[in-house]
Structures are given as structure tokens and as C-alpha cells.
CSV table of C-alpha atoms in Angstrom, one decimal:
chain,number,residue,atom,x,y,z
A,1,MET,CA,26.5,19.5,4.8
A,2,ASP,CA,25.0,22.4,3.3
A,3,LYS,CA,22.4,24.8,4.7
A,4,LYS,CA,19.4,23.3,2.8
A,5,LYS,CA,20.0,19.9,4.3
A,6,LYS,CA,20.6,21.1,7.7
A,7,ARG,CA,17.3,23.1,7.5
A,8,LEU,CA,15.4,20.2,6.3
A,9,ILE,CA,16.7,18.0,9.1
A,10,VAL,CA,15.9,20.5,11.6
A,11,ARG,CA,12.3,21.0,10.2
A,12,GLY,CA,11.8,17.4,10.0
A,13,ALA,CA,12.8,16.9,13.6
A,14,ILE,CA,10.5,19.7,14.8
A,15,LEU,CA,7.5,18.1,12.8
A,16,LEU,CA,8.4,14.7,14.1
A,17,ILE,CA,8.3,16.1,17.7
A,18,LEU,CA,5.0,18.0,17.0
A,19,ALA,CA,3.4,15.0,15.6
A,20,ALA,CA,4.4,12.9,18.7
A,21,ALA,CA,3.0,15.6,21.0
A,22,ILE,CA,-0.2,15.7,19.2
A,23,VAL,CA,-0.7,11.9,19.3
A,24,PHE,CA,0.3,11.6,23.0
A,25,ALA,CA,-2.3,14.5,23.7
A,26,LEU,CA,-4.9,12.8,21.9
A,27,THR,CA,-4.3,9.4,23.4
A,28,SER,CA,-3.8,10.2,27.0
A,29,LYS,CA,-6.7,12.3,27.5
A,30,LYS,CA,-8.7,10.8,30.4
A,31,GLU,CA,-12.4,9.9,29.4
A,32,THR,CA,-15.1,11.3,31.5
A,33,LYS,CA,-18.0,9.2,31.6
A,34,VAL,CA,-21.3,10.9,30.8
A,35,LEU,CA,-23.7,9.9,33.6
A,36,ALA,CA,-27.1,8.5,32.7
A,37,VAL,CA,-30.4,7.9,34.5
A,38,GLY,CA,-29.7,4.5,36.3
A,39,ASP,CA,-26.1,5.2,37.2
A,40,LYS,CA,-24.9,5.2,40.8
A,41,ALA,CA,-24.1,9.1,41.8
A,42,PRO,CA,-20.4,9.3,42.1
A,43,ASN,CA,-19.7,10.3,45.8
A,44,PHE,CA,-17.9,13.5,46.3
A,45,GLU,CA,-16.7,15.9,49.0
A,46,LEU,CA,-17.1,19.7,48.9
A,47,LEU,CA,-16.8,22.5,51.5
A,48,ASN,CA,-19.9,24.4,52.4
A,49,MET,CA,-20.0,28.1,52.9
A,50,ASP,CA,-19.1,27.6,56.6
A,51,GLY,CA,-16.0,25.6,55.5
A,52,GLU,CA,-17.3,22.2,56.5
A,53,LYS,CA,-16.8,19.2,54.5
A,54,VAL,CA,-20.1,17.8,52.8
A,55,LYS,CA,-20.1,14.3,51.3
A,56,LEU,CA,-22.9,13.2,48.9
A,57,SER,CA,-22.7,9.8,51.1
A,58,ASP,CA,-23.8,11.7,54.1
A,59,TYR,CA,-27.3,11.8,52.6
A,60,GLU,CA,-27.7,8.1,51.9
A,61,GLY,CA,-31.1,7.0,52.5
A,62,GLN,CA,-32.5,10.2,51.4
A,63,GLY,CA,-33.5,11.7,48.1
A,64,VAL,CA,-30.9,14.4,46.9
A,65,PHE,CA,-31.9,17.3,44.5
A,66,LEU,CA,-28.3,18.1,43.4
A,67,ASN,CA,-28.2,21.4,41.5
A,68,PHE,CA,-25.2,22.8,39.5
A,69,TRP,CA,-25.3,26.6,38.9
A,70,GLY,CA,-23.6,29.7,38.5
A,71,THR,CA,-24.2,33.3,39.7
A,72,TRP,CA,-24.0,34.7,36.2
A,73,CYS,CA,-26.6,32.2,34.9
A,74,PRO,CA,-30.1,33.8,34.3
A,75,PRO,CA,-32.1,30.5,34.3
A,76,CYS,CA,-30.2,29.6,37.7
A,77,LYS,CA,-31.5,32.9,39.1
A,78,LYS,CA,-35.1,32.1,38.0
A,79,GLU,CA,-35.4,28.8,39.7
A,80,MET,CA,-33.4,29.4,42.9
A,81,PRO,CA,-36.4,31.1,44.8
A,82,TYR,CA,-38.5,28.1,43.8
A,83,ILE,CA,-36.0,25.7,45.3
A,84,GLU,CA,-35.7,27.6,48.4
A,85,LYS,CA,-39.4,28.0,48.7
A,86,HIS,CA,-39.7,24.2,48.8
A,87,PHE,CA,-36.5,23.2,50.5
A,88,LYS,CA,-37.8,23.2,54.2
A,89,GLU,CA,-41.0,21.3,53.3
A,90,PHE,CA,-39.1,18.6,51.5
A,91,THR,CA,-36.2,18.3,54.0
A,92,ASN,CA,-39.0,17.1,56.5
A,93,LYS,CA,-40.0,14.4,53.9
A,94,GLY,CA,-36.3,13.0,53.3
A,95,VAL,CA,-35.5,15.2,50.4
A,96,GLN,CA,-32.3,17.0,50.7
A,97,VAL,CA,-31.1,20.0,48.4
A,98,LEU,CA,-27.4,20.3,47.5
A,99,SER,CA,-26.6,23.4,45.5
A,100,VAL,CA,-23.1,23.2,43.8
A,101,ASN,CA,-21.8,26.5,42.6
A,102,ILE,CA,-19.2,25.9,39.8
A,103,GLY,CA,-15.8,27.7,40.3
A,104,GLU,CA,-16.8,31.2,41.6
A,105,SER,CA,-15.3,33.0,44.5
A,106,GLU,CA,-16.8,32.8,47.9
A,107,PHE,CA,-17.6,36.5,47.9
A,108,LYS,CA,-19.7,36.3,44.7
A,109,VAL,CA,-21.6,33.2,46.0
A,110,ASP,CA,-22.2,34.7,49.4
A,111,THR,CA,-23.5,37.8,47.7
A,112,PHE,CA,-25.9,35.6,45.6
A,113,ILE,CA,-26.8,33.6,48.7
A,114,ASN,CA,-27.8,36.8,50.6
A,115,GLN,CA,-29.6,38.4,47.6
A,116,TYR,CA,-31.8,35.4,47.2
A,117,GLU,CA,-31.9,34.6,51.0
A,118,LEU,CA,-30.9,30.8,50.4
A,119,THR,CA,-31.1,28.7,53.3
A,120,PHE,CA,-30.1,25.3,51.7
A,121,PRO,CA,-26.6,24.0,51.7
A,122,VAL,CA,-24.4,25.7,49.0
A,123,LEU,CA,-21.2,24.0,48.0
A,124,ILE,CA,-18.3,25.5,45.9
A,125,ASP,CA,-16.7,23.3,43.4
A,126,LYS,CA,-13.5,25.6,43.2
A,127,ASN,CA,-11.5,23.8,40.9
A,128,LYS,CA,-14.5,22.1,39.1
A,129,SER,CA,-13.2,18.6,39.9
A,130,VAL,CA,-17.0,17.5,40.9
A,131,SER,CA,-18.8,19.2,38.1
A,132,ARG,CA,-16.5,18.4,35.2
A,133,ASN,CA,-14.5,15.4,36.2
A,134,SER,CA,-17.3,13.3,38.2
A,135,TYR,CA,-20.5,14.7,36.9
A,136,ASN,CA,-19.6,16.0,33.5
A,137,VAL,CA,-21.9,18.9,33.9
A,138,VAL,CA,-21.9,21.2,30.7
A,139,PRO,CA,-24.9,23.4,30.6
A,140,LEU,CA,-25.9,25.4,33.8
A,141,PRO,CA,-28.2,24.7,35.5
A,142,THR,CA,-28.1,21.1,35.6
A,143,THR,CA,-29.9,19.1,38.3
A,144,MET,CA,-29.7,15.5,39.0
A,145,LEU,CA,-32.1,13.7,41.1
A,146,ILE,CA,-30.7,10.9,43.2
A,147,ASP,CA,-32.9,8.4,45.1
A,148,LYS,CA,-32.3,7.0,48.5
A,149,ASN,CA,-30.0,4.1,47.1
A,150,GLY,CA,-27.8,6.7,45.5
A,151,VAL,CA,-29.1,6.2,42.0
A,152,ILE,CA,-29.7,8.9,39.5
A,153,LYS,CA,-33.4,9.1,38.7
A,154,LYS,CA,-33.5,12.1,36.4
A,155,ILE,CA,-31.1,14.6,34.7
A,156,ILE,CA,-32.5,18.0,33.9
A,157,THR,CA,-30.2,20.4,32.0
A,158,ARG,CA,-32.4,23.4,31.7
A,159,GLU,CA,-34.4,26.0,33.9
A,160,MET,CA,-37.2,24.4,35.9
A,161,SER,CA,-40.6,25.8,36.6
A,162,GLU,CA,-42.0,26.0,40.3
A,163,ALA,CA,-44.5,23.2,39.6
A,164,GLU,CA,-41.7,20.9,38.0
A,165,ILE,CA,-39.4,21.5,41.0
A,166,VAL,CA,-42.1,20.4,43.4
A,167,SER,CA,-43.1,17.4,41.3
A,168,LEU,CA,-39.2,16.3,40.8
A,169,MET,CA,-38.9,16.8,44.7
A,170,GLU,CA,-41.9,14.4,45.2
A,171,SER,CA,-40.5,11.8,42.9
A,172,ILE,CA,-37.4,11.3,45.0
A,173,GLN,CA,-39.1,11.1,48.4
A,174,PRO,CA,-38.0,7.9,50.3
A,175,GLU,CA,-40.9,6.0,51.1
């Protein structure tokens, strides 16, 4: 066999392997469902800043203001003081705040918590399993309002004003 035929066979084999790899990658990709209003909120378990496990299901029967954020996100920085300001008032009315930081170090998150004097539960989604795989969160901030039955009532994918945060918290108060 001459050099040209060998080269052609080797190139053909390489192209066949590459094509098979591309087909495999495209067909085996796990589809992440995009959540919508009316869907049951997927349960999750993350650690809070004290290293304690927190599950969404722990808050069954209460409204949950589920906020995904990052320390580098300017809109997140703007709305955090408003969430903090109304956190205690609404906790007494059956609305819980769960704040999920997406993939940052505990040091960065702790520095942010201290800077903004946050007292509500802050969870860290270190490997982004909740934000990406369960909730398919893309822009930050993203806030999901979950009613006492665990159903998503509203999804906000932008910065919220103080008045809007109050109104949204009121909307998921259990009766």
C-alpha cells in the first residue's frame, strides 16, 4: 500500500471518530428543564455559612423568597439591603428568605455578608448543582417566589426595587 492510501485511510478513520464523538456529545447531553410559574420547586439541600444542611422542603407550609446571586453582581448588591430590611418582618408572617450564592468561596461570601450586615440564611451552591442543574438559573440576580405548597408563583430575572420586594414577599404570605 502506498503512502497516499495509508494517509487517506488514517484521515478517514480520524474523521469517523470525530464525527462519532460529536454525535455522542450532542445526543447524550442531559436536558435541564426550564422551570416555569406553576411548576413544583425542585427540592435541594445546600450548606449554610455555619456548615448546617438546609433543605427547601424544611420550609414547607411557608412562603419562600429564593434569591440566586453573586458577590460580583451590581444588581445583587443593590437589592440585598432591601431584602435584609424586610427579612425579619416577613419571617414573622411566614415568608422565609433563602439566599443562594452561586459558586463563590466562603471567604468572598462571608466578606459580602459582613459588608451588607446580612442576617438571613445564605447558602453556597459550590458546584452549581442547584442553580444550573435543578433551577437552570442564567442571569443574576434571579428570584423565585415559592408558595406554601412548594409551587413557583413568580420568577424575576432582574434587579428588584424595595417596593417590589415588599410586594412580592406579601404575595407569598401563607394565609
